[in-house]
Tab-separated table of C-alpha atoms and ligand atoms in Angstrom:
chain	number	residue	atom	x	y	z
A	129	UNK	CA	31.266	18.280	-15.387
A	130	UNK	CA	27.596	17.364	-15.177
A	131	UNK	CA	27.019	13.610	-13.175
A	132	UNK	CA	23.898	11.807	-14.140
A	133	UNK	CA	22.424	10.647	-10.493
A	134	UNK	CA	20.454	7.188	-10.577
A	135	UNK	CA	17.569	6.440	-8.031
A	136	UNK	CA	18.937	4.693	-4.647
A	137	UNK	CA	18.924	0.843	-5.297
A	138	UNK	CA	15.518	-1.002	-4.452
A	139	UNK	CA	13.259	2.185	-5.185
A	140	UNK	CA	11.095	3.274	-7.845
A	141	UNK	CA	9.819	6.207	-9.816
A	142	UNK	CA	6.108	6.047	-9.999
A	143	UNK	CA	6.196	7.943	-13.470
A	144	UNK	CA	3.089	10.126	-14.572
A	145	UNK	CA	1.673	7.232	-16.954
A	146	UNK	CA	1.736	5.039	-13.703
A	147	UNK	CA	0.497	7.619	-11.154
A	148	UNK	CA	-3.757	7.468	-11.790
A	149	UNK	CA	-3.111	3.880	-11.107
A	150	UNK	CA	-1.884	4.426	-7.612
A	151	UNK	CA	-4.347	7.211	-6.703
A	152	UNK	CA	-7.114	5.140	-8.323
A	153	UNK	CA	-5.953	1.995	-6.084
A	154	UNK	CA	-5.596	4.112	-3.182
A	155	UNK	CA	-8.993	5.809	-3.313
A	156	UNK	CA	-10.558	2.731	-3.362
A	157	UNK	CA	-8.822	0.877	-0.503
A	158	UNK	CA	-9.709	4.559	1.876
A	159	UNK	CA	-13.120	4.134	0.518
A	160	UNK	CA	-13.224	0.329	1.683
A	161	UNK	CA	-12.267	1.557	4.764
A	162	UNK	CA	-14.490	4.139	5.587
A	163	UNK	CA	-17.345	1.606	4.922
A	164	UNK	CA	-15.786	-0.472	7.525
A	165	UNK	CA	-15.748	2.557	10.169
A	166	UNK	CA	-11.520	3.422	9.879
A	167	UNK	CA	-10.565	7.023	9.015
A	168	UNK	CA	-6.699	8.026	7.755
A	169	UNK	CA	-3.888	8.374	10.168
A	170	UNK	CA	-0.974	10.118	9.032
A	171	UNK	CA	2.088	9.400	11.075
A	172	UNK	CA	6.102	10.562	10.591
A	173	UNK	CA	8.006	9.163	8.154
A	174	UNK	CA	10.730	8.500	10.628
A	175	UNK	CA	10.492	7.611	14.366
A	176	UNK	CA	13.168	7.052	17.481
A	177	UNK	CA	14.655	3.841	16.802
A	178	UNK	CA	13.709	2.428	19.990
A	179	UNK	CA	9.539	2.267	19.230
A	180	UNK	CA	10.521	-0.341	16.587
A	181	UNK	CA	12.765	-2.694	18.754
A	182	UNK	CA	10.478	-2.205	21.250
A	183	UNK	CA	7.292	-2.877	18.697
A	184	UNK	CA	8.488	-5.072	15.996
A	185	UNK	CA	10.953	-6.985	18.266
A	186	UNK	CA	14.589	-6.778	18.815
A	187	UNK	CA	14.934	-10.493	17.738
A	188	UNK	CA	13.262	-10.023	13.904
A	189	UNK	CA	15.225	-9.646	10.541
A	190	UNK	CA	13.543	-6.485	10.250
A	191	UNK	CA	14.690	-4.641	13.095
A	192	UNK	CA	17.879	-6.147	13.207
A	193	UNK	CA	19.166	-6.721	9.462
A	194	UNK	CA	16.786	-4.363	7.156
A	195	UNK	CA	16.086	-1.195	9.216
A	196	UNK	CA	17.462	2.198	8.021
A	197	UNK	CA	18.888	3.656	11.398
A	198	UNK	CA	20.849	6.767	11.655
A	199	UNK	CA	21.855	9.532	14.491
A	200	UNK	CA	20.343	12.703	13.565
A	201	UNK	CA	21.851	15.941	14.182
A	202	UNK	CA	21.309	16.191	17.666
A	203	UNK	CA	23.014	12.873	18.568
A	204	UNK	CA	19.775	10.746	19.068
A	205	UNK	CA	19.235	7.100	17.141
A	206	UNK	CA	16.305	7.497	14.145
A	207	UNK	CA	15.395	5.103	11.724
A	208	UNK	CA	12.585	5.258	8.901
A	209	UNK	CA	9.540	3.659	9.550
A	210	UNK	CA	10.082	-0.579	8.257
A	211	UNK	CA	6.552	-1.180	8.711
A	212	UNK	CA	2.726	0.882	9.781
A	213	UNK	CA	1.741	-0.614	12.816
A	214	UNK	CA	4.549	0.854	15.359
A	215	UNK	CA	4.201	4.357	14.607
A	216	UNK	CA	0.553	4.078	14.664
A	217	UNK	CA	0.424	2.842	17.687
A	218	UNK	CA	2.733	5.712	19.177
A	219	UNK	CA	0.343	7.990	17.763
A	220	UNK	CA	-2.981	6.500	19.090
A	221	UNK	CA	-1.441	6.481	22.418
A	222	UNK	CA	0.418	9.884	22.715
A	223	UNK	CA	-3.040	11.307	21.330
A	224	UNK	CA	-5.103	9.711	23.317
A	225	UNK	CA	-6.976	7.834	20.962
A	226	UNK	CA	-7.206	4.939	22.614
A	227	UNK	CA	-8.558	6.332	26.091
A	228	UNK	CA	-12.207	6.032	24.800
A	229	UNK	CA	-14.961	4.461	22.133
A	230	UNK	CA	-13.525	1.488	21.927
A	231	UNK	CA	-12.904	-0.145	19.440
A	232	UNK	CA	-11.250	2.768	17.735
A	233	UNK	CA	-10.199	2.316	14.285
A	234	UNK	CA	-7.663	3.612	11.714
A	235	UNK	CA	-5.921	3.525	8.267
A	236	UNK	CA	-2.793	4.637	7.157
A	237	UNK	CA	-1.307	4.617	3.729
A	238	UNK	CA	2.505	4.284	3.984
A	239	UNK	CA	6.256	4.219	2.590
A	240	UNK	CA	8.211	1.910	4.121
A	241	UNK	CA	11.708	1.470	4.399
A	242	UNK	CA	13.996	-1.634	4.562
A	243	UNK	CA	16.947	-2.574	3.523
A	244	UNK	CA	16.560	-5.842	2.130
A	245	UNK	CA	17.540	-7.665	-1.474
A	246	UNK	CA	15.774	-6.589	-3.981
A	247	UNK	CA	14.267	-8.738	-6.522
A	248	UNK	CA	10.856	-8.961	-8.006
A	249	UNK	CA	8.425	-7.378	-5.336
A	250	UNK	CA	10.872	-6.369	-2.991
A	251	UNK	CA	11.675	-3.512	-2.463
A	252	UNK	CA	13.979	-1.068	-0.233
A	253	UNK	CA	11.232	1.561	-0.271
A	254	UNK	CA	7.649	-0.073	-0.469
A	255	UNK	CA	4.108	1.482	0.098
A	256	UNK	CA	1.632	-0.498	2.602
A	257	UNK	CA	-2.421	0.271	3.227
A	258	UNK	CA	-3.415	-1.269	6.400
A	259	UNK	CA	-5.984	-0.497	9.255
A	260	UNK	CA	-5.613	-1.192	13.031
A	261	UNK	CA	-8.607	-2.029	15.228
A	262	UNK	CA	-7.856	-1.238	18.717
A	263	UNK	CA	-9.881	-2.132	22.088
A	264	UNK	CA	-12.074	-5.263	20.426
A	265	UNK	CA	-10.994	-8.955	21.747
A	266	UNK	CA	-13.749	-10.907	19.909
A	267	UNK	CA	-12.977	-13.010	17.301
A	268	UNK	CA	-15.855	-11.049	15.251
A	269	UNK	CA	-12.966	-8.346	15.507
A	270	UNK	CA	-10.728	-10.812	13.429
A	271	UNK	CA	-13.034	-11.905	11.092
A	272	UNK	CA	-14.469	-8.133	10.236
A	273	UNK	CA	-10.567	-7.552	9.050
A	274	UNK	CA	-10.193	-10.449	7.227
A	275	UNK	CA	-13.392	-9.888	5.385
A	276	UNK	CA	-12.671	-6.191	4.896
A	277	UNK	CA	-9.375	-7.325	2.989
A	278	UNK	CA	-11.234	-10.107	0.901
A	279	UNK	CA	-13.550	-7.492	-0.160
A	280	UNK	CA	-11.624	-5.124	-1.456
A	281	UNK	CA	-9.243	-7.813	-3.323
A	282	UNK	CA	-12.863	-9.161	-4.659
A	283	UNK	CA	-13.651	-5.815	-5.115
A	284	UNK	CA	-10.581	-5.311	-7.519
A	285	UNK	CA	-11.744	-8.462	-9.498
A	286	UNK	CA	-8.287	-10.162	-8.733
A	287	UNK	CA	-8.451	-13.954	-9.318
A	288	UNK	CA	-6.781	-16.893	-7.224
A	289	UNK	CA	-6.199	-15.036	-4.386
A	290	UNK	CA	-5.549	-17.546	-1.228
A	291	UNK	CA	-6.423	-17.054	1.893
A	292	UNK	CA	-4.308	-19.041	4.989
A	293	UNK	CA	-5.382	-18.638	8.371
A	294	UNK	CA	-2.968	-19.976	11.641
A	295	UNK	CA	-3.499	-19.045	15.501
A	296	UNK	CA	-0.215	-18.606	17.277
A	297	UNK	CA	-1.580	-18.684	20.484
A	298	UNK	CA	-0.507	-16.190	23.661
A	299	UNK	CA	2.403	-16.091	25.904
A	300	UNK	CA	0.694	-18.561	27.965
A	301	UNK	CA	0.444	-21.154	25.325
A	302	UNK	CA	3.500	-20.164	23.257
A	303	UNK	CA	5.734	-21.126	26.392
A	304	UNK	CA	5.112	-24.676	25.885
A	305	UNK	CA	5.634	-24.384	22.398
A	306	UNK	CA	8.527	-22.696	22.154
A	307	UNK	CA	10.024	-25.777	24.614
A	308	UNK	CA	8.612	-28.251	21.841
A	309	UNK	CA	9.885	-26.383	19.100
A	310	UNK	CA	13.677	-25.924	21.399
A	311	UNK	CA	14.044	-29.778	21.290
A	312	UNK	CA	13.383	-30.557	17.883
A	313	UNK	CA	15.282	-28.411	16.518
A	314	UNK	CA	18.198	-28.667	19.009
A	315	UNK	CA	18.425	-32.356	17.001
A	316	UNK	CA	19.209	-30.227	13.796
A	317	UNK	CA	21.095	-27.406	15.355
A	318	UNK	CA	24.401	-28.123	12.989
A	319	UNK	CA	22.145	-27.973	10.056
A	320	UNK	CA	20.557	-24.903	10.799
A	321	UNK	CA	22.265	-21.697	8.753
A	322	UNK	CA	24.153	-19.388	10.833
A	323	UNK	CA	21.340	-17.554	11.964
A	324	UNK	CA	18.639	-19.859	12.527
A	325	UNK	CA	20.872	-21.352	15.176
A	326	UNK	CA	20.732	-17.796	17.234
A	327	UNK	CA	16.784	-17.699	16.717
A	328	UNK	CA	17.487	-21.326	18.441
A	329	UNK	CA	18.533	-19.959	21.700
A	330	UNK	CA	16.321	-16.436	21.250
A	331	UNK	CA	13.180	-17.007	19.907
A	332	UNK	CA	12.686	-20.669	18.189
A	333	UNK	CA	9.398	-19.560	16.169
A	334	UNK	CA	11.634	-17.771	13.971
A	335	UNK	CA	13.171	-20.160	12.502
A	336	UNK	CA	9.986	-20.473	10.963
A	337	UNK	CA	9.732	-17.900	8.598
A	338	UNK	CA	13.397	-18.755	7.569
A	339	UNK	CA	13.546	-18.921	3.664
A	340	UNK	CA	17.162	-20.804	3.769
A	341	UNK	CA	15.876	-24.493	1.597
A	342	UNK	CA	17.325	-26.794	4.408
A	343	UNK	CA	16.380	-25.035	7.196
A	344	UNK	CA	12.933	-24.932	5.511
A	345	UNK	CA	13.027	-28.460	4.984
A	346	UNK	CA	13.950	-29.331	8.567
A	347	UNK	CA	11.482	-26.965	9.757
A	348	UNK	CA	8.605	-28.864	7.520
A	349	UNK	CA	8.725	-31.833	10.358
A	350	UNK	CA	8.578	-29.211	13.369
A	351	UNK	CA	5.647	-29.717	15.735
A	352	UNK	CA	2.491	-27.556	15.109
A	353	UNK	CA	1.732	-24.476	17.133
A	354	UNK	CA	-1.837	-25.710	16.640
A	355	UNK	CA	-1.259	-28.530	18.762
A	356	UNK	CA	-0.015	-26.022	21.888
A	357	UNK	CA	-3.423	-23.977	22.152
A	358	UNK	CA	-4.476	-23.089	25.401
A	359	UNK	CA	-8.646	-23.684	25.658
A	360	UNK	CA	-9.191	-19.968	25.174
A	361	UNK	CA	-7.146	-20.021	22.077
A	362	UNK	CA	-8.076	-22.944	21.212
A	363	UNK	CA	-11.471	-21.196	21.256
A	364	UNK	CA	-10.696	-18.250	19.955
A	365	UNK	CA	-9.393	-19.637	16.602
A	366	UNK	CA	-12.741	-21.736	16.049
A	367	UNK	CA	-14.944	-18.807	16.797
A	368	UNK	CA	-12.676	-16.672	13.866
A	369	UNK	CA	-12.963	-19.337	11.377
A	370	UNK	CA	-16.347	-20.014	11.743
A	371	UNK	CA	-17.345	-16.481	11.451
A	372	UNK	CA	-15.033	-16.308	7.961
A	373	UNK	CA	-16.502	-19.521	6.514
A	374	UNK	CA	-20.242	-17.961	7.326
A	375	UNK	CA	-19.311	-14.962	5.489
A	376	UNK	CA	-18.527	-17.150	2.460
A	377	UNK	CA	-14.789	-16.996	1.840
A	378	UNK	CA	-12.561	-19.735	1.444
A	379	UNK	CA	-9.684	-20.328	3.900
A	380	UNK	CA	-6.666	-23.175	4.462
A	381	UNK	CA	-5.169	-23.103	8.041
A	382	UNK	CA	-1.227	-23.043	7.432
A	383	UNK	CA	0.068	-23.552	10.799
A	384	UNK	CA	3.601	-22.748	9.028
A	385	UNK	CA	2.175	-18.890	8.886
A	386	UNK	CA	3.805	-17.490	11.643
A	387	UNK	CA	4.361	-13.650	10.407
A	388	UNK	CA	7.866	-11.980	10.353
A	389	UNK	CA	7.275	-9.632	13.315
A	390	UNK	CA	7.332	-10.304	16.933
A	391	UNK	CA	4.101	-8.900	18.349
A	392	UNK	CA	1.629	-10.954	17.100
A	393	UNK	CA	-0.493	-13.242	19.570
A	394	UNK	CA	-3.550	-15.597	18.348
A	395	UNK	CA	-4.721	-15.008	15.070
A	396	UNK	CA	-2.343	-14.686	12.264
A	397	UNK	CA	-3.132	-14.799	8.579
A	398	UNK	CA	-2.142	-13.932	4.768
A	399	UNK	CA	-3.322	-13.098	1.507
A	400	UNK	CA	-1.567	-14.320	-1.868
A	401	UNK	CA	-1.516	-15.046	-5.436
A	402	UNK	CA	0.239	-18.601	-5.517
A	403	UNK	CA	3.701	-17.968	-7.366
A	404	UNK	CA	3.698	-14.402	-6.617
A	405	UNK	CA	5.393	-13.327	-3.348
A	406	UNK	CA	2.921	-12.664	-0.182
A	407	UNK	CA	0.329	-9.658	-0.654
A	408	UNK	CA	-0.814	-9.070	2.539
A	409	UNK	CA	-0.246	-10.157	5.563
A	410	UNK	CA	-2.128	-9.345	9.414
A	411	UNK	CA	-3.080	-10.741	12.444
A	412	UNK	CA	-3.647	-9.888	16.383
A	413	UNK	CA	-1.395	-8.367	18.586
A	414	UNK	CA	-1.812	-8.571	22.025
A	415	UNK	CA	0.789	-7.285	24.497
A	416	UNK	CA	1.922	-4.203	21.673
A	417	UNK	CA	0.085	-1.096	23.132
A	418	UNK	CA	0.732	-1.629	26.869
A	419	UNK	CA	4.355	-2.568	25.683
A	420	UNK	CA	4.265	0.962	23.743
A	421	UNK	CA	3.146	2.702	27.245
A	422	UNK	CA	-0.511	2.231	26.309
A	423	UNK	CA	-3.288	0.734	27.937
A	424	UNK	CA	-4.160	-2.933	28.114
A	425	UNK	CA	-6.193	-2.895	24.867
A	426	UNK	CA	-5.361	-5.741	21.849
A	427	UNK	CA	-5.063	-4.770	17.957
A	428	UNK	CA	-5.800	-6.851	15.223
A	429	UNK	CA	-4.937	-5.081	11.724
A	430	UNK	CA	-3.898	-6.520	8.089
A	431	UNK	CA	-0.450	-4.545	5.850
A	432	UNK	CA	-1.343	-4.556	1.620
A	433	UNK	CA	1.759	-3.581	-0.051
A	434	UNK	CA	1.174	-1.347	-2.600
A	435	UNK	CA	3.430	-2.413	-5.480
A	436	UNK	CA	2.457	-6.295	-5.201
A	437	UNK	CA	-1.254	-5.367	-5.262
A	438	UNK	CA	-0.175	-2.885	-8.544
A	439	UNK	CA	1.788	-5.541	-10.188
A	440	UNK	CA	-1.015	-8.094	-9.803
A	441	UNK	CA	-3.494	-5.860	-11.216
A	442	UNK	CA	-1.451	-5.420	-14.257
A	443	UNK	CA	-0.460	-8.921	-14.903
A	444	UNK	CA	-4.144	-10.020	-14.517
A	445	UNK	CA	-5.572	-6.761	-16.771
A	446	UNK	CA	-6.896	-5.076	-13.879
A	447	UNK	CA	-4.962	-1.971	-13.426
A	448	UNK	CA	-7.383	1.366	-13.551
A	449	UNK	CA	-6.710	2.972	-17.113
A	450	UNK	CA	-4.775	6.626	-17.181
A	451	UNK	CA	-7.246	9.104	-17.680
A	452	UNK	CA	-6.530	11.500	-21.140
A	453	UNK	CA	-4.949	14.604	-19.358
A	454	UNK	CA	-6.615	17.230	-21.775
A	455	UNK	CA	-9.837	17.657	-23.113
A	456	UNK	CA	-9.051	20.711	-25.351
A	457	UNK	CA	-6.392	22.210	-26.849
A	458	UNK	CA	-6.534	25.588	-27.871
A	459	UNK	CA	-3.701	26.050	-30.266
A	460	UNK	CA	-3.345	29.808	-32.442
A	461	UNK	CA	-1.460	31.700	-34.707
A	462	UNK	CA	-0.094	35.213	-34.355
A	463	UNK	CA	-0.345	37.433	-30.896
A	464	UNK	CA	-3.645	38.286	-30.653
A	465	UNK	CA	-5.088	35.167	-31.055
A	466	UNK	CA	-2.617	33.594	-28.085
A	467	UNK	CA	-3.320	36.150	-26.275
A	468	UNK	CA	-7.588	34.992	-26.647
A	469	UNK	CA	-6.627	31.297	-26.580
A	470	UNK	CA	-4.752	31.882	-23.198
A	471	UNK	CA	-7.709	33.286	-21.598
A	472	UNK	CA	-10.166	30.953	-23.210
A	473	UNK	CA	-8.154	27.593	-21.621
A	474	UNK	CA	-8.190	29.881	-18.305
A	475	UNK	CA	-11.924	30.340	-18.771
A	476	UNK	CA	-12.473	26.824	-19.476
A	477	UNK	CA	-10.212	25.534	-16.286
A	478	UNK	CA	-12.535	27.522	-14.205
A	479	UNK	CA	-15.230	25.697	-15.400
A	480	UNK	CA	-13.966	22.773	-14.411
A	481	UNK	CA	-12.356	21.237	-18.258
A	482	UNK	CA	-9.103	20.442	-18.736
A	483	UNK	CA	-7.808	22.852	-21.027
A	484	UNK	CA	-4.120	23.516	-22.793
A	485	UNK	CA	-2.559	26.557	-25.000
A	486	UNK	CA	0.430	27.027	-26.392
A	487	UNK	CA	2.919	27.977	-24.069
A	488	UNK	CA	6.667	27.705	-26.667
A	489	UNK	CA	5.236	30.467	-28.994
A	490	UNK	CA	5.316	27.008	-32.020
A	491	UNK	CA	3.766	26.445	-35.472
A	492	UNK	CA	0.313	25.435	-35.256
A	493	UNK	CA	1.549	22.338	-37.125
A	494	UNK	CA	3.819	21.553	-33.943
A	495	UNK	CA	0.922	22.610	-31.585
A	496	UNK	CA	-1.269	20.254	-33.354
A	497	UNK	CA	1.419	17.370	-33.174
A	498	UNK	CA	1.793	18.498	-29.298
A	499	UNK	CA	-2.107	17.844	-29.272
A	500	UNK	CA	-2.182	14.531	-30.235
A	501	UNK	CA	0.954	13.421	-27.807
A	502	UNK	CA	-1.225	14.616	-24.844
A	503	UNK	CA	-4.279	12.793	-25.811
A	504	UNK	CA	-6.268	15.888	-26.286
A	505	UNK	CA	-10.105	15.067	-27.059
A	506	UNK	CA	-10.880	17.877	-29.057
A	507	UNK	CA	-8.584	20.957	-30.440
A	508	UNK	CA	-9.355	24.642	-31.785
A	509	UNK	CA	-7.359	26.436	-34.069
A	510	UNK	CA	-7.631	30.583	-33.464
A	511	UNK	CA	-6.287	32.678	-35.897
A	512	UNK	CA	-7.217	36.041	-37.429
A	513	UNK	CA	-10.361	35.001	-39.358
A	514	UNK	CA	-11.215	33.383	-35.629
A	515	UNK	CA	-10.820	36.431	-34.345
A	516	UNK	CA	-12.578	38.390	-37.040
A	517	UNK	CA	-15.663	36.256	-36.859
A	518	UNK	CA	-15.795	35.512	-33.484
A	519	UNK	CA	-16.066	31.890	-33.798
A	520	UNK	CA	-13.972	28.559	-34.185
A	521	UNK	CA	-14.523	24.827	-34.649
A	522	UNK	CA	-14.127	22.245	-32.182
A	523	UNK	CA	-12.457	18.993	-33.628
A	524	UNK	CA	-12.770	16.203	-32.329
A	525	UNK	CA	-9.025	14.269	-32.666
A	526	UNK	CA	-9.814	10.769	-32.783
A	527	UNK	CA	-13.039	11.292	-34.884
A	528	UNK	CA	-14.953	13.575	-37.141
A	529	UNK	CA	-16.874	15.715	-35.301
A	530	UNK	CA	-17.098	19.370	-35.940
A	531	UNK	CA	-18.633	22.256	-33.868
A	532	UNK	CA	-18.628	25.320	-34.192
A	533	UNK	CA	-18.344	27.300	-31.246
A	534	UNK	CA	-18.553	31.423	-30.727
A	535	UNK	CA	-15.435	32.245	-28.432
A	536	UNK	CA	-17.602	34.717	-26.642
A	537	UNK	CA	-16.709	35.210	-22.837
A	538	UNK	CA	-19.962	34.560	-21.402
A	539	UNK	CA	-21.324	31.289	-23.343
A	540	UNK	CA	-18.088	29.574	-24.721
A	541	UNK	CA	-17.454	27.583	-21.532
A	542	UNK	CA	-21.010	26.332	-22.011
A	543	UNK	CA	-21.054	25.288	-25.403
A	544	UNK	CA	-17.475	23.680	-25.407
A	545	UNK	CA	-18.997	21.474	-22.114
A	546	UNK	CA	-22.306	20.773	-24.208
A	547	UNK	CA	-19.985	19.411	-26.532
A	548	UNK	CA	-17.811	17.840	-24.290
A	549	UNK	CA	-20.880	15.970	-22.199
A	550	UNK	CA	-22.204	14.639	-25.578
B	279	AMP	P1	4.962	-7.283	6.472
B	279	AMP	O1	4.955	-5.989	7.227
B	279	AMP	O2	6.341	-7.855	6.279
B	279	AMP	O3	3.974	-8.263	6.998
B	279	AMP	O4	4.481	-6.927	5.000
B	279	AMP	C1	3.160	-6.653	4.672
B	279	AMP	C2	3.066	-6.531	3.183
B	279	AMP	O5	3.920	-5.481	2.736
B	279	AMP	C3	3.560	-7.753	2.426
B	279	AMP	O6	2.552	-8.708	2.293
B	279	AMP	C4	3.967	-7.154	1.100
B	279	AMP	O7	2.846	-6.975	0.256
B	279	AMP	C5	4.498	-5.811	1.495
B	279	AMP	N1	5.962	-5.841	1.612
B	279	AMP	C6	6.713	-6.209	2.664
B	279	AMP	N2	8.023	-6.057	2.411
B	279	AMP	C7	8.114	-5.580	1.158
B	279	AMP	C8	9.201	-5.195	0.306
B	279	AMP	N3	10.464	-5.248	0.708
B	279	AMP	N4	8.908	-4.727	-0.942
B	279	AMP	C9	7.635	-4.648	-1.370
B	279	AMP	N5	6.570	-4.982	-0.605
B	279	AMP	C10	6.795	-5.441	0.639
């Protein structure tokens, strides 16, 4: 008995009316990042488990709730990539990409993987574009990334997208922070849900990012990272803003942006459409690459997931259209004349048209109705008196135009692309 198999929860079928949409979306974000210097990295889908406890942290949701870990074959521990940044990082170091001209910068266009609830935007299996700038400290480094990502949403023509800007500071400064943070919310510790009060005695910053309503509401009164900045922070974060105001785009600090993964020092900062769920989020981090066996070198980098930035397109009219997949369809009647409109679409996908035949041996009343469901710009009817006189017309299917063309090996190509061009 047959079984009719459904895709895994929290995935999705980008279906062939969808799919020029995603290339278009993801030609354009390469081509932003070429003009900002960053060329594609292409890394494994999958990855020893350890690189992401080690480089997302041990302590975050992601690595410890949402991660898709399983022992392979040969008995070691690999999970699917949750996120970018990790397994390029692995890569830049194992290839020695980071030994010289710094700063060295890269792409990647990504699935990601984690098992979370999935609602509206969220996803088990997402897609992310980001870059990572390795080897530059200056805030300039910051403020080239966020620019780079408000120029290509500008670039889209998306309205109301926010920018929020936060510094959370180094170890250094974080250390009196985390104390501050420690005794307020010790106060609320029976409040806290379950797992806020383990981030409590781990790592109190994450209790944060928690989306539980009370412990969001407690957290509202927290002190201000802000507040904790060492002078070089401190300075940092002025020099970044500055340099983002100057090049014209609107920010809010949010000191409440903290970011969901662990390696992030200084500079943190998101993207959004208000009342849509975060689009893209990035930041510094400082201590990742020696932590991954690299050298002492920071990162700074930005995530855009894929389906969000899809989504918003759509709802706001901006999506790229689906190109028609045929120009011409060469339908016929009888062998002879299959047999000359098989080579003819051959001929013309040489020359670079898209062409189409008749491939189910089917009335030319059926090919015709076939036409018209691909979105075929013009079609040709062969049959015998074709054939006997060498020639055919060339309709046009949403119009009236008629051409006659001679189906004559060395100039059809031509004409049909004369006709196609005008
Ligand atoms: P993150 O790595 O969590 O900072 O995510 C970066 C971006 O990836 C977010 O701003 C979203 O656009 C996207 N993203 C993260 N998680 C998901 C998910 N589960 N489903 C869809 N998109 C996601």
């Amino acid at each position: 008995m047959s079984v009719k198999i459904t895709k895994p929860r929290g995935t999705n079928d980008v279906l062939p009316s969808q799919s020029a949409a995603w290339q278009a979306v993801e030609g354009k974000l390469i081509t932003a990042a070429r003009r900002f210097g960053y060329s594609e990295i292409r890394t494994p889908v999958f990855e020893a488990t350890e690189l992401f406890a080690r480089g997302v942290g041990d302590g975050t949701d992601v690595v410890n709730k949402e991660m898709y870990t399983f022992e392979d074959r040969g008995g070691r521990s690999i999970s699917l990539r949750p996120e970018g940044t990790a397994g390029v990082v692995r890569a830049a170091i194992e290839n020695g990409l980071l030994a010289d001209a710094l700063p060295r910068k890269v792409c990647y266009l990504v699935s990601c993987f984690r098992y979370e609830k999935p609602q509206s935007g969220r996803y088990r299996q997402f897609h992310q574009f980001g870059v990572e700038m390795f080897g530059a400290d200056a805030p300039a480094a910051d403020a080239e990334v966020i620019c780079m990502v408000s120029d290509i949403l500008r670039g889209f023509g998306l309205a109301g997208v926010t920018l929020e800007l936060n510094s959370i500071g180094c170890p250094a400064c974080r250390a009196e922070y985390h104390k501050a943070l420690r005794a307020y919310f010790e106060g609320y510790r029976a409040e806290l849900c379950p797992t806020c009060q383990e981030r409590l005695d781990k790592n109190p910053m994450r209790i944060l990012d928690c989306k539980n309503p009370e412990c969001r509401e407690i957290a509202s009164g927290a002190p201000v990272i802000l507040d904790y900045l060492c002078p070089e922070c401190r300075a940092h974060f002025e020099a970044v803003k500055d340099l983002v105001a100057a090049a014209g785009i609107a920010y809010t600090v949010n000191p409440t942006v903290v970011r969901g993964l662990d390696y992030y020092t200084r500079t943190v900062f998101e993207f959004s459409v208000p009342g849509y769920p975060a689009l893209c989020g990035g930041g510094r981090y400082g201590g990742l690459v020696a932590e991954l066996g690299g050298p002492d070198i920071e990162g700074v980098g930005f995530a855009i997931g894929l389906e969000r930035l899809l989504a918003l397109l759509s709802e706001q009219g901006l999506a790229p259209a689906q190109p028609k997949g045929c120009d011409v369809y060469l339908a016929s009647m009888g062998e002879a004349a299959g047999k000359k409109a098989f080579l003819l679409a051959e001929a013309l996908r040489r020359a670079d048209v898209s062409a189409q035949c008749d491939l189910c041996g089917r009335s030319v009343k059926a090919q015709m109705k076939y036409a018209d469901k691909l979105g075929a710009r013009y079609a040709m009817v062969i049959g015998d008196d074709e054939l006997a006189k060498n020639e055919a017309e060339l309709k046009e299917m949403a119009g009236e135009r008629r051409v006659m063309v001679e189906l004559l090996d060395d100039s059809f190509t031509d004409a049909v692309r004369k006709v196609l061009a005008t």
